[in-house]
């Protein structure tokens, strides 16, 4: 390839990356729910005509890894079910066993046609704060099947011939406690894809279709070659690790991984990991892949263009029927938010035996999901957010205090937005003193966030972890403080489970004390 063509290829690659970033901006600006417009719980990416990742915005790691896995499954399923990707149409789906993650994460995909030829896809995923089910926020700790976790949709047309399918919008929104939000957020997702389509067409129009295709192939080759080169500099060998999730009934769920670094490739084998469970801690295979991709990129390839080629040197073996590759219809609501975090800890721990000076100690290890809702003035309401933790310390650097880490990359919900939109008061939001794991380089501090109910008959669900097993330290560092959930009622204070649904009254208060990072 000539120098001129290499420069053109670099411009095309960078343009695609910025196009995906612009998709995310469009989604955020057009959305209705605080979870998307304020917390930015969404992701966007662009793919070629074969469903291979061309570029992604640096949004939510658990979304982005699963989008790669899920898009090809979604394309195949859509065609089989009579929903081909026609020009000026969009497909919507949230079945985790097709799209990855969990039911709340709704995926919207649009084909890109240029002069009647299919040249790629734009795709985005956004967490809808309530999609029905038995509890506000839809992630039900007591679920034993997927069907108890909310509404299952698609693959189906969200748009046809450039127009929204009203029946789909009505069907989807009618199952939610916040129907106006659902319609607004879905339309925002469509706007994001339209933005991406316009930008890709402009790139092709400027540089030509053949140059566009050639740049994609060259970008894949470059990313794969650079990833393999970085892997070859690691210490070859096989390294094992295990870590634990905490089942709501009190027993531990073991995750085990065997990492093999060989030549210019990496293999992860989950043989020995516990079986799938009848509670929402199962993580579909797309979520499991996301954790691996995230860890590998942070350790050896954060500067490598994130595309299909960057992940080609990684192979994964996850036995079907385990918690990291469950079978339909096992519930998966918490797998996306909690098991994903434990999987990241697990893979980091395995890598710590190969490159100990580069791997951080365990971070807080939970997204600390809070889902609250009820009825106010004759209307239903629902609120969802996650709460930050302490980042693990690593050689040469203390852990960061109060940050959404690893598989999440969201912001906190502004207190003003919470109190304006919901019958809630935030009475405390501060760093959790002495929660960081001790060491030469300490872990980051967790947070305390306290919610006071200002209406009766409020339903509060919390899904967190690291209540029994604290975030581990590394190279002699100590573990971080464990998660605690506190109920304040009638001037009395008592600990409650980090996984459960609670019926609260006026002036009841729940405090979430998130874990600190290991030292």
Coordinates of C-alpha atoms in Angstrom, one line a residue:
X1 CA 0.0 0.0 0.0
X2 CA 1.4 3.4 -0.9
X3 CA 2.1 6.1 1.7
X4 CA -0.8 8.2 0.3
X5 CA -3.2 5.2 0.7
X6 CA -2.0 4.6 4.2
X7 CA -2.7 8.2 5.1
X8 CA -6.1 8.0 3.5
X9 CA -6.7 4.8 5.5
X10 CA -5.8 6.5 8.7
X11 CA -8.1 9.4 8.0
X12 CA -11.0 7.0 7.2
X13 CA -10.3 5.0 10.4
X14 CA -10.3 8.2 12.6
X15 CA -13.4 9.5 10.8
X16 CA -15.3 6.3 11.7
X17 CA -14.2 6.5 15.3
X18 CA -15.4 10.1 15.5
X19 CA -18.6 9.1 13.7
X20 CA -19.3 6.6 16.4
X21 CA -18.6 9.2 19.1
X22 CA -21.1 11.5 17.4
X23 CA -23.7 8.8 17.4
X24 CA -23.3 8.6 21.2
X25 CA -23.7 12.4 21.5
X26 CA -26.8 12.3 19.4
X27 CA -28.3 9.6 21.5
X28 CA -27.6 11.4 24.7
X29 CA -28.9 14.7 23.5
X30 CA -32.2 13.3 22.3
X31 CA -32.9 10.9 25.1
X32 CA -35.5 11.4 27.8
X33 CA -34.4 9.3 30.8
X34 CA -31.8 10.5 33.3
X35 CA -30.0 7.2 33.0
X36 CA -29.1 8.0 29.4
X37 CA -29.0 11.8 29.2
X38 CA -27.2 12.3 32.6
X39 CA -25.5 9.0 33.3
X40 CA -24.6 8.1 29.7
X41 CA -25.6 4.5 30.0
X42 CA -25.3 3.8 26.3
X43 CA -22.9 2.8 23.6
X44 CA -22.5 3.1 19.9
X45 CA -20.4 1.4 17.2
X46 CA -20.1 1.0 13.4
X47 CA -19.7 -2.4 11.6
X48 CA -18.9 -3.5 8.1
X49 CA -21.3 -5.4 5.8
X50 CA -20.2 -8.7 7.4
X51 CA -20.9 -7.5 10.9
X52 CA -17.2 -7.0 11.8
X53 CA -16.4 -4.1 14.1
X54 CA -15.0 -1.0 12.3
X55 CA -15.0 1.5 15.1
X56 CA -16.6 2.1 18.5
X57 CA -17.0 5.1 20.8
X58 CA -15.3 4.6 24.2
X59 CA -18.6 4.2 26.1
X60 CA -19.6 1.2 28.3
X61 CA -17.2 -1.8 28.1
X62 CA -19.9 -4.4 28.8
X63 CA -22.0 -3.0 26.0
X64 CA -19.2 -2.8 23.5
X65 CA -17.8 -6.3 23.8
X66 CA -21.3 -7.8 23.6
X67 CA -22.3 -5.7 20.5
X68 CA -19.6 -7.5 18.5
X69 CA -20.8 -10.9 19.7
X70 CA -24.5 -10.0 19.3
X71 CA -24.7 -8.2 16.0
X72 CA -24.0 -11.3 13.9
X73 CA -26.5 -13.3 15.9
X74 CA -29.0 -10.5 15.5
X75 CA -28.5 -10.3 11.7
X76 CA -28.9 -14.1 11.3
X77 CA -32.0 -14.2 13.6
X78 CA -33.6 -11.3 11.9
X79 CA -33.3 -12.8 8.4
X80 CA -34.5 -16.2 9.7
X81 CA -37.6 -14.6 11.2
X82 CA -38.5 -12.6 8.1
X83 CA -37.0 -9.3 9.1
X84 CA -34.3 -8.5 6.5
X85 CA -32.2 -5.4 6.9
X86 CA -33.8 -3.3 4.2
X87 CA -32.7 0.3 3.3
X88 CA -34.3 2.9 5.6
X89 CA -35.3 0.3 8.2
X90 CA -34.1 -0.4 11.7
X91 CA -34.3 -3.5 13.8
X92 CA -34.8 -3.5 17.6
X93 CA -34.2 -6.3 20.1
X94 CA -33.3 -6.9 23.7
X95 CA -33.2 -10.7 24.0
X96 CA -29.9 -11.2 25.9
X97 CA -29.3 -14.6 24.3
X98 CA -29.2 -12.8 20.9
X99 CA -27.9 -9.3 21.6
X100 CA -25.9 -9.9 24.8
X101 CA -26.1 -8.2 28.3
X102 CA -29.7 -8.1 29.8
X103 CA -33.3 -7.1 28.9
X104 CA -32.9 -3.5 30.0
X105 CA -30.2 -3.0 27.3
X106 CA -32.1 -2.4 24.1
X107 CA -30.2 -2.8 20.9
X108 CA -31.1 -0.8 17.7
X109 CA -29.3 -1.7 14.5
X110 CA -29.6 0.0 11.1
X111 CA -28.1 -1.1 7.7
X112 CA -26.0 1.4 5.7
X113 CA -26.7 1.4 2.0
X114 CA -24.6 3.3 -0.5
X115 CA -25.9 3.4 -4.0
X116 CA -28.1 0.4 -3.3
X117 CA -25.2 -1.7 -1.9
X118 CA -25.0 -2.8 1.8
X119 CA -21.8 -1.4 3.1
X120 CA -22.2 -1.7 6.9
X121 CA -24.3 -1.3 10.0
X122 CA -24.7 1.3 12.7
X123 CA -25.7 -0.1 16.1
X124 CA -26.2 1.2 19.6
X125 CA -27.3 -0.1 22.9
X126 CA -28.9 1.8 25.8
X127 CA -30.1 0.8 29.2
X128 CA -33.8 1.5 29.6
X129 CA -34.5 2.2 33.2
X130 CA -37.8 0.2 33.3
X131 CA -39.1 -2.4 30.9
X132 CA -41.8 -3.9 33.0
X133 CA -41.5 -7.0 35.2
X134 CA -42.5 -7.4 38.8
X135 CA -40.3 -4.6 40.3
X136 CA -39.5 -1.1 39.3
X137 CA -36.3 -1.1 37.3
X138 CA -37.1 -4.6 36.1
X139 CA -34.1 -6.4 37.6
X140 CA -35.8 -8.8 40.0
X141 CA -33.5 -10.6 42.5
X142 CA -36.1 -13.4 42.8
X143 CA -36.4 -14.1 39.1
X144 CA -35.9 -17.8 38.2
X145 CA -36.5 -17.3 34.4
X146 CA -35.8 -14.5 31.9
X147 CA -39.5 -13.9 31.5
X148 CA -39.8 -12.5 35.0
X149 CA -37.2 -9.8 34.3
X150 CA -39.4 -7.7 32.0
X151 CA -40.5 -7.4 28.4
X152 CA -38.8 -9.4 25.7
X153 CA -38.9 -7.7 22.3
X154 CA -37.7 -8.5 18.8
X155 CA -35.9 -8.8 16.6
X156 CA -38.6 -6.6 15.0
X157 CA -38.8 -3.5 12.9
X158 CA -38.5 -0.2 14.8
X159 CA -38.6 1.7 11.5
X160 CA -39.7 0.8 8.0
X161 CA -39.3 3.0 5.0
X162 CA -38.0 5.8 7.2
X163 CA -41.1 5.8 9.5
X164 CA -41.5 4.5 13.0
X165 CA -43.6 1.4 13.4
X166 CA -46.3 2.8 15.8
X167 CA -47.4 -0.7 16.9
X168 CA -43.9 -1.5 18.1
X169 CA -43.6 1.8 20.0
X170 CA -47.0 1.2 21.6
X171 CA -46.3 -2.4 22.5
X172 CA -42.9 -1.6 24.0
X173 CA -43.9 1.5 26.0
X174 CA -47.2 -0.1 27.3
X175 CA -45.2 -2.6 29.4
X176 CA -43.1 0.1 31.2
X177 CA -43.9 2.1 34.3
X178 CA -42.4 5.1 32.4
X179 CA -44.0 4.8 28.8
X180 CA -43.1 8.3 27.7
X181 CA -39.4 7.7 28.6
X182 CA -39.4 4.5 26.7
X183 CA -40.7 6.1 23.5
X184 CA -38.3 9.0 23.8
X185 CA -35.3 6.8 24.4
X186 CA -36.1 4.5 21.5
X187 CA -36.4 7.4 19.2
X188 CA -33.1 8.8 20.5
X189 CA -31.5 5.5 19.6
X190 CA -32.9 5.8 16.1
X191 CA -31.5 9.3 15.8
X192 CA -28.1 8.0 16.8
X193 CA -28.1 5.4 14.0
X194 CA -29.3 8.0 11.5
X195 CA -26.4 10.2 12.5
X196 CA -24.0 7.3 12.0
X197 CA -25.4 6.5 8.6
X198 CA -25.0 10.1 7.4
X199 CA -21.4 10.2 8.6
X200 CA -20.4 6.9 7.0
X201 CA -22.1 7.9 3.7
X202 CA -20.2 11.2 3.7
X203 CA -16.9 9.3 4.3
X204 CA -17.6 7.0 1.4
X205 CA -18.6 9.9 -0.8
X206 CA -15.4 11.7 -0.1
X207 CA -12.9 8.8 -0.4
X208 CA -14.7 6.3 -2.5
X209 CA -16.2 2.9 -1.7
X210 CA -13.2 0.9 -2.7
X211 CA -10.9 3.0 -0.5
X212 CA -13.4 2.6 2.3
X213 CA -13.4 -1.2 2.1
X214 CA -9.6 -1.3 1.7
X215 CA -9.1 0.9 4.7
X216 CA -11.3 -1.4 6.8
X217 CA -9.3 -4.5 5.8
X218 CA -6.0 -2.7 6.5
X219 CA -7.2 -1.5 9.8
X220 CA -8.2 -5.0 10.8
X221 CA -4.7 -6.2 9.8
X222 CA -2.9 -3.4 11.7
X223 CA -4.9 -3.9 14.9
X224 CA -4.4 -7.7 14.9
X225 CA -0.7 -7.5 14.1
X226 CA -0.1 -5.0 16.8
X227 CA -2.1 -7.0 19.4
X228 CA -0.2 -10.2 18.5
X229 CA 3.1 -8.3 18.8
X230 CA 2.2 -7.0 22.3
X231 CA 1.1 -10.5 23.4
X232 CA 4.4 -11.9 22.2
X233 CA 6.2 -9.7 24.7
X234 CA 4.4 -11.2 27.7
X235 CA 5.7 -14.2 29.7
X236 CA 4.5 -17.3 28.1
X237 CA 2.7 -19.9 30.2
X238 CA -0.6 -21.0 31.8
X239 CA -2.0 -19.1 34.8
X240 CA -5.1 -19.9 36.8
X241 CA -7.3 -17.8 39.1
X242 CA -10.6 -18.1 40.9
X243 CA -13.0 -15.6 42.5
X244 CA -16.5 -15.7 44.0
X245 CA -19.9 -14.2 43.5
X246 CA -22.4 -14.1 46.4
X247 CA -25.7 -15.9 45.7
X248 CA -28.7 -14.3 47.3
X249 CA -29.3 -17.4 49.4
X250 CA -25.9 -17.1 51.1
X251 CA -23.7 -19.6 49.2
X252 CA -20.8 -18.7 47.0
X253 CA -20.6 -19.1 43.2
X254 CA -17.1 -19.9 42.0
X255 CA -15.7 -18.5 38.8
X256 CA -12.5 -20.2 37.6
X257 CA -10.3 -19.2 34.6
X258 CA -7.2 -20.7 33.0
X259 CA -5.2 -18.1 31.1
X260 CA -2.8 -19.5 28.5
X261 CA -0.4 -17.1 26.8
X262 CA 1.3 -18.7 23.8
X263 CA 3.3 -17.2 20.9
X264 CA 1.1 -14.4 19.7
X265 CA -2.3 -15.5 21.1
X266 CA -4.3 -15.7 24.3
X267 CA -6.8 -18.4 25.4
X268 CA -9.1 -18.2 28.3
X269 CA -10.8 -21.4 29.6
X270 CA -13.6 -21.3 32.2
X271 CA -13.6 -25.1 32.8
X272 CA -14.4 -25.6 36.5
X273 CA -16.7 -22.5 36.8
X274 CA -19.9 -23.2 38.6
X275 CA -23.1 -24.1 36.8
X276 CA -25.8 -21.6 35.8
X277 CA -28.2 -20.6 38.7
X278 CA -31.9 -20.0 39.1
X279 CA -31.3 -16.3 40.0
X280 CA -30.3 -13.4 37.8
X281 CA -26.6 -13.7 38.2
X282 CA -26.0 -15.6 35.0
X283 CA -23.9 -13.8 32.4
X284 CA -24.6 -14.5 28.7
X285 CA -21.5 -15.3 26.7
X286 CA -21.4 -11.8 25.2
X287 CA -20.9 -10.4 28.6
X288 CA -18.1 -12.8 29.4
X289 CA -16.3 -11.9 26.2
X290 CA -16.7 -8.2 27.1
X291 CA -14.8 -8.7 30.4
X292 CA -11.9 -10.4 28.6
X293 CA -11.7 -7.8 25.8
X294 CA -11.7 -5.0 28.4
X295 CA -8.9 -6.5 30.5
X296 CA -6.7 -7.3 27.5
X297 CA -7.2 -3.8 26.1
X298 CA -6.3 -2.1 29.4
X299 CA -3.2 -4.2 29.9
X300 CA -1.7 -4.4 26.4
X301 CA -3.8 -2.5 23.9
X302 CA -5.6 0.7 25.0
X303 CA -3.9 2.6 22.1
X304 CA -4.6 -0.1 19.5
X305 CA -7.6 0.8 17.3
X306 CA -10.6 -1.1 18.7
X307 CA -11.9 -3.2 15.8
X308 CA -12.4 -6.7 14.7
X309 CA -8.7 -7.3 14.3
X310 CA -7.8 -6.2 17.8
X311 CA -9.8 -9.1 19.3
X312 CA -8.8 -11.8 16.8
X313 CA -5.9 -13.2 18.8
X314 CA -8.2 -14.0 21.8
X315 CA -10.0 -17.3 22.0
X316 CA -12.4 -18.2 24.8
X317 CA -13.7 -21.5 26.0
X318 CA -16.8 -21.2 28.3
X319 CA -18.7 -24.5 28.9
X320 CA -22.4 -24.2 28.0
X321 CA -24.6 -24.3 31.1
X322 CA -22.2 -22.4 33.4
X323 CA -22.8 -19.0 34.9
X324 CA -20.5 -17.5 32.2
X325 CA -22.4 -19.1 29.3
X326 CA -26.0 -20.0 30.5
X327 CA -28.8 -21.5 28.5
X328 CA -32.1 -19.9 27.6
X329 CA -34.3 -19.0 29.6
X330 CA -32.1 -18.6 32.7
X331 CA -32.4 -15.1 34.2
X332 CA -29.5 -12.7 33.4
X333 CA -30.4 -9.3 34.8
X334 CA -27.6 -9.2 37.3
X335 CA -25.1 -11.1 35.1
X336 CA -24.6 -8.0 33.0
X337 CA -23.9 -5.7 36.0
X338 CA -22.4 -8.0 38.7
X339 CA -21.0 -11.2 37.2
X340 CA -19.4 -9.0 34.5
X341 CA -17.5 -7.2 37.3
X342 CA -16.4 -10.4 38.9
X343 CA -15.3 -11.8 35.6
X344 CA -13.1 -8.7 35.1
X345 CA -11.6 -9.2 38.6
X346 CA -11.0 -12.9 37.7
X347 CA -9.1 -12.2 34.4
X348 CA -7.1 -9.4 36.1
X349 CA -6.1 -11.9 38.8
X350 CA -5.0 -14.4 36.2
X351 CA -2.9 -11.8 34.4
X352 CA -1.3 -10.7 37.7
X353 CA 0.7 -13.9 37.7
X354 CA 2.1 -13.1 34.3
X355 CA 2.6 -9.3 34.6
X356 CA 2.3 -8.6 38.3
X357 CA 3.7 -5.0 38.1
X358 CA 1.1 -3.9 35.6
X359 CA -2.1 -5.4 37.0
X360 CA -4.2 -3.4 39.6
X361 CA -5.5 -5.0 42.8
X362 CA -9.3 -5.7 42.8
X363 CA -11.6 -2.8 42.5
X364 CA -14.9 -2.4 44.4
X365 CA -16.2 -5.3 42.2
X366 CA -19.9 -4.2 42.0
X367 CA -22.0 -1.7 40.1
X368 CA -24.2 -1.3 43.2
X369 CA -27.4 -1.2 41.3
X370 CA -30.3 0.8 42.9
X371 CA -33.8 0.5 41.5
X372 CA -36.6 2.5 43.2
X373 CA -40.2 3.1 42.2
X374 CA -43.9 3.3 43.1
X375 CA -46.9 5.5 42.6
X376 CA -47.0 9.3 43.1
X377 CA -50.1 11.4 42.4
X378 CA -51.7 8.6 40.5
X379 CA -48.7 7.9 38.2
X380 CA -46.1 5.3 38.4
X381 CA -42.4 6.2 38.6
X382 CA -39.1 4.3 38.4
X383 CA -35.5 5.3 38.9
X384 CA -32.3 3.4 38.3
X385 CA -28.6 4.1 38.9
X386 CA -25.4 2.5 39.9
X387 CA -23.0 3.8 42.5
X388 CA -19.2 4.1 42.2
X389 CA -16.5 2.2 44.1
X390 CA -12.8 2.4 44.9
X391 CA -10.4 1.5 42.1
X392 CA -7.6 -1.0 43.0
X393 CA -4.2 0.3 43.7
X394 CA -1.3 -0.7 41.4
X395 CA 2.5 -0.4 41.4
X396 CA 3.3 3.3 41.4
X397 CA -0.2 4.6 41.8
X398 CA -3.0 4.7 44.4
X399 CA -6.4 3.6 43.4
X400 CA -8.9 6.3 42.3
X401 CA -11.6 7.2 44.8
X402 CA -15.3 6.9 44.0
X403 CA -15.2 5.9 40.3
X404 CA -17.4 3.7 38.1
X405 CA -14.8 1.1 37.1
X406 CA -14.1 -1.8 34.9
X407 CA -17.2 -3.0 33.0
X408 CA -19.1 0.3 33.6
X409 CA -18.2 3.8 32.6
X410 CA -21.2 5.8 33.6
X411 CA -21.5 9.0 35.5
X412 CA -23.4 9.5 38.7
X413 CA -26.9 10.9 38.5
X414 CA -26.9 14.6 39.6
X415 CA -28.7 14.9 42.9
X416 CA -30.8 17.8 41.5
X417 CA -32.1 15.5 38.8
X418 CA -33.0 12.7 41.2
X419 CA -34.9 15.0 43.6
X420 CA -36.6 16.9 40.8
X421 CA -37.9 13.8 39.0
X422 CA -38.6 11.4 41.9
X423 CA -40.1 11.4 45.4
X424 CA -36.6 11.0 46.9
X425 CA -34.1 13.0 48.9
X426 CA -30.4 12.3 48.8
X427 CA -29.3 12.9 52.4
X428 CA -25.6 11.8 52.1
X429 CA -23.2 11.5 49.2
X430 CA -19.5 11.3 50.4
X431 CA -16.4 9.2 50.3
X432 CA -16.4 6.2 52.6
X433 CA -13.7 6.9 55.2
X434 CA -11.1 4.2 55.7
X435 CA -12.6 1.9 53.1
X436 CA -9.5 1.6 50.9
X437 CA -7.3 -1.5 51.1
X438 CA -4.0 -0.6 52.8
X439 CA -0.7 -0.9 51.0
X440 CA 2.3 1.1 49.7
X441 CA -0.2 2.1 47.0
X442 CA -3.6 2.1 48.7
X443 CA -6.9 1.2 47.0
X444 CA -9.4 3.9 46.2
X445 CA -12.2 4.8 48.6
X446 CA -15.7 3.7 48.1
X447 CA -18.8 6.0 48.5
X448 CA -21.8 6.4 50.8
X449 CA -25.0 7.4 49.1
X450 CA -28.2 7.7 51.1
X451 CA -31.8 7.7 49.7
X452 CA -34.7 9.0 51.9
X453 CA -38.2 8.1 50.8
X454 CA -40.7 11.0 50.6
X455 CA -43.7 8.9 49.8
X456 CA -45.3 5.8 51.1
X457 CA -45.3 2.4 49.5
X458 CA -42.0 2.7 47.7
X459 CA -40.3 -0.4 46.4
X460 CA -36.5 -0.4 46.7
X461 CA -34.3 -3.0 45.0
X462 CA -30.6 -3.3 45.6
X463 CA -28.3 -5.6 43.7
X464 CA -24.7 -5.4 44.9
X465 CA -21.8 -7.7 45.7
X466 CA -18.5 -7.9 47.6
X467 CA -20.6 -8.1 50.9
X468 CA -18.8 -11.3 52.1
X469 CA -15.7 -11.4 50.0
X470 CA -13.8 -8.1 50.0
X471 CA -11.8 -6.8 47.0
X472 CA -8.5 -8.6 47.1
X473 CA -5.2 -6.9 47.5
X474 CA -2.1 -7.7 45.4
X475 CA 1.6 -8.2 46.1
X476 CA 1.0 -8.0 49.9
X477 CA -1.6 -5.3 49.8
X478 CA -4.7 -5.7 51.9
X479 CA -8.3 -6.1 50.7
X480 CA -10.7 -3.2 50.5
X481 CA -13.7 -2.7 52.9
X482 CA -16.7 -4.8 52.0
X483 CA -20.1 -3.5 50.7
X484 CA -22.7 -2.7 53.3
X485 CA -26.4 -1.7 52.9
X486 CA -28.1 0.0 55.9
X487 CA -31.8 0.6 56.5
X488 CA -32.6 3.6 58.8
X489 CA -36.2 3.4 60.1
X490 CA -37.7 5.1 63.2
X491 CA -34.3 6.2 64.4
X492 CA -33.0 2.7 64.3
X493 CA -30.2 1.4 62.1
X494 CA -29.8 -2.1 60.8
X495 CA -27.9 -3.9 58.1
X496 CA -29.9 -5.5 55.3
X497 CA -28.9 -7.8 52.4
X498 CA -27.0 -6.3 49.4
X499 CA -29.4 -8.3 47.2
X500 CA -33.1 -7.9 47.8
X501 CA -36.3 -5.9 47.3
X502 CA -37.7 -3.9 50.2
X503 CA -41.0 -2.2 50.8
X504 CA -40.4 1.2 52.3
X505 CA -42.5 3.9 54.0
X506 CA -42.3 7.7 54.2
X507 CA -38.9 8.8 55.8
X508 CA -37.3 5.4 55.6
X509 CA -33.7 5.7 54.4
X510 CA -31.3 3.3 52.7
X511 CA -27.6 3.9 52.7
X512 CA -25.3 2.1 50.2
X513 CA -21.7 1.8 51.4
X514 CA -19.7 0.7 48.4
X515 CA -16.5 -1.3 48.6
X516 CA -13.0 0.2 48.5
X517 CA -10.3 -1.0 46.2
X518 CA -7.7 -3.5 47.2
X519 CA -4.2 -2.2 48.1

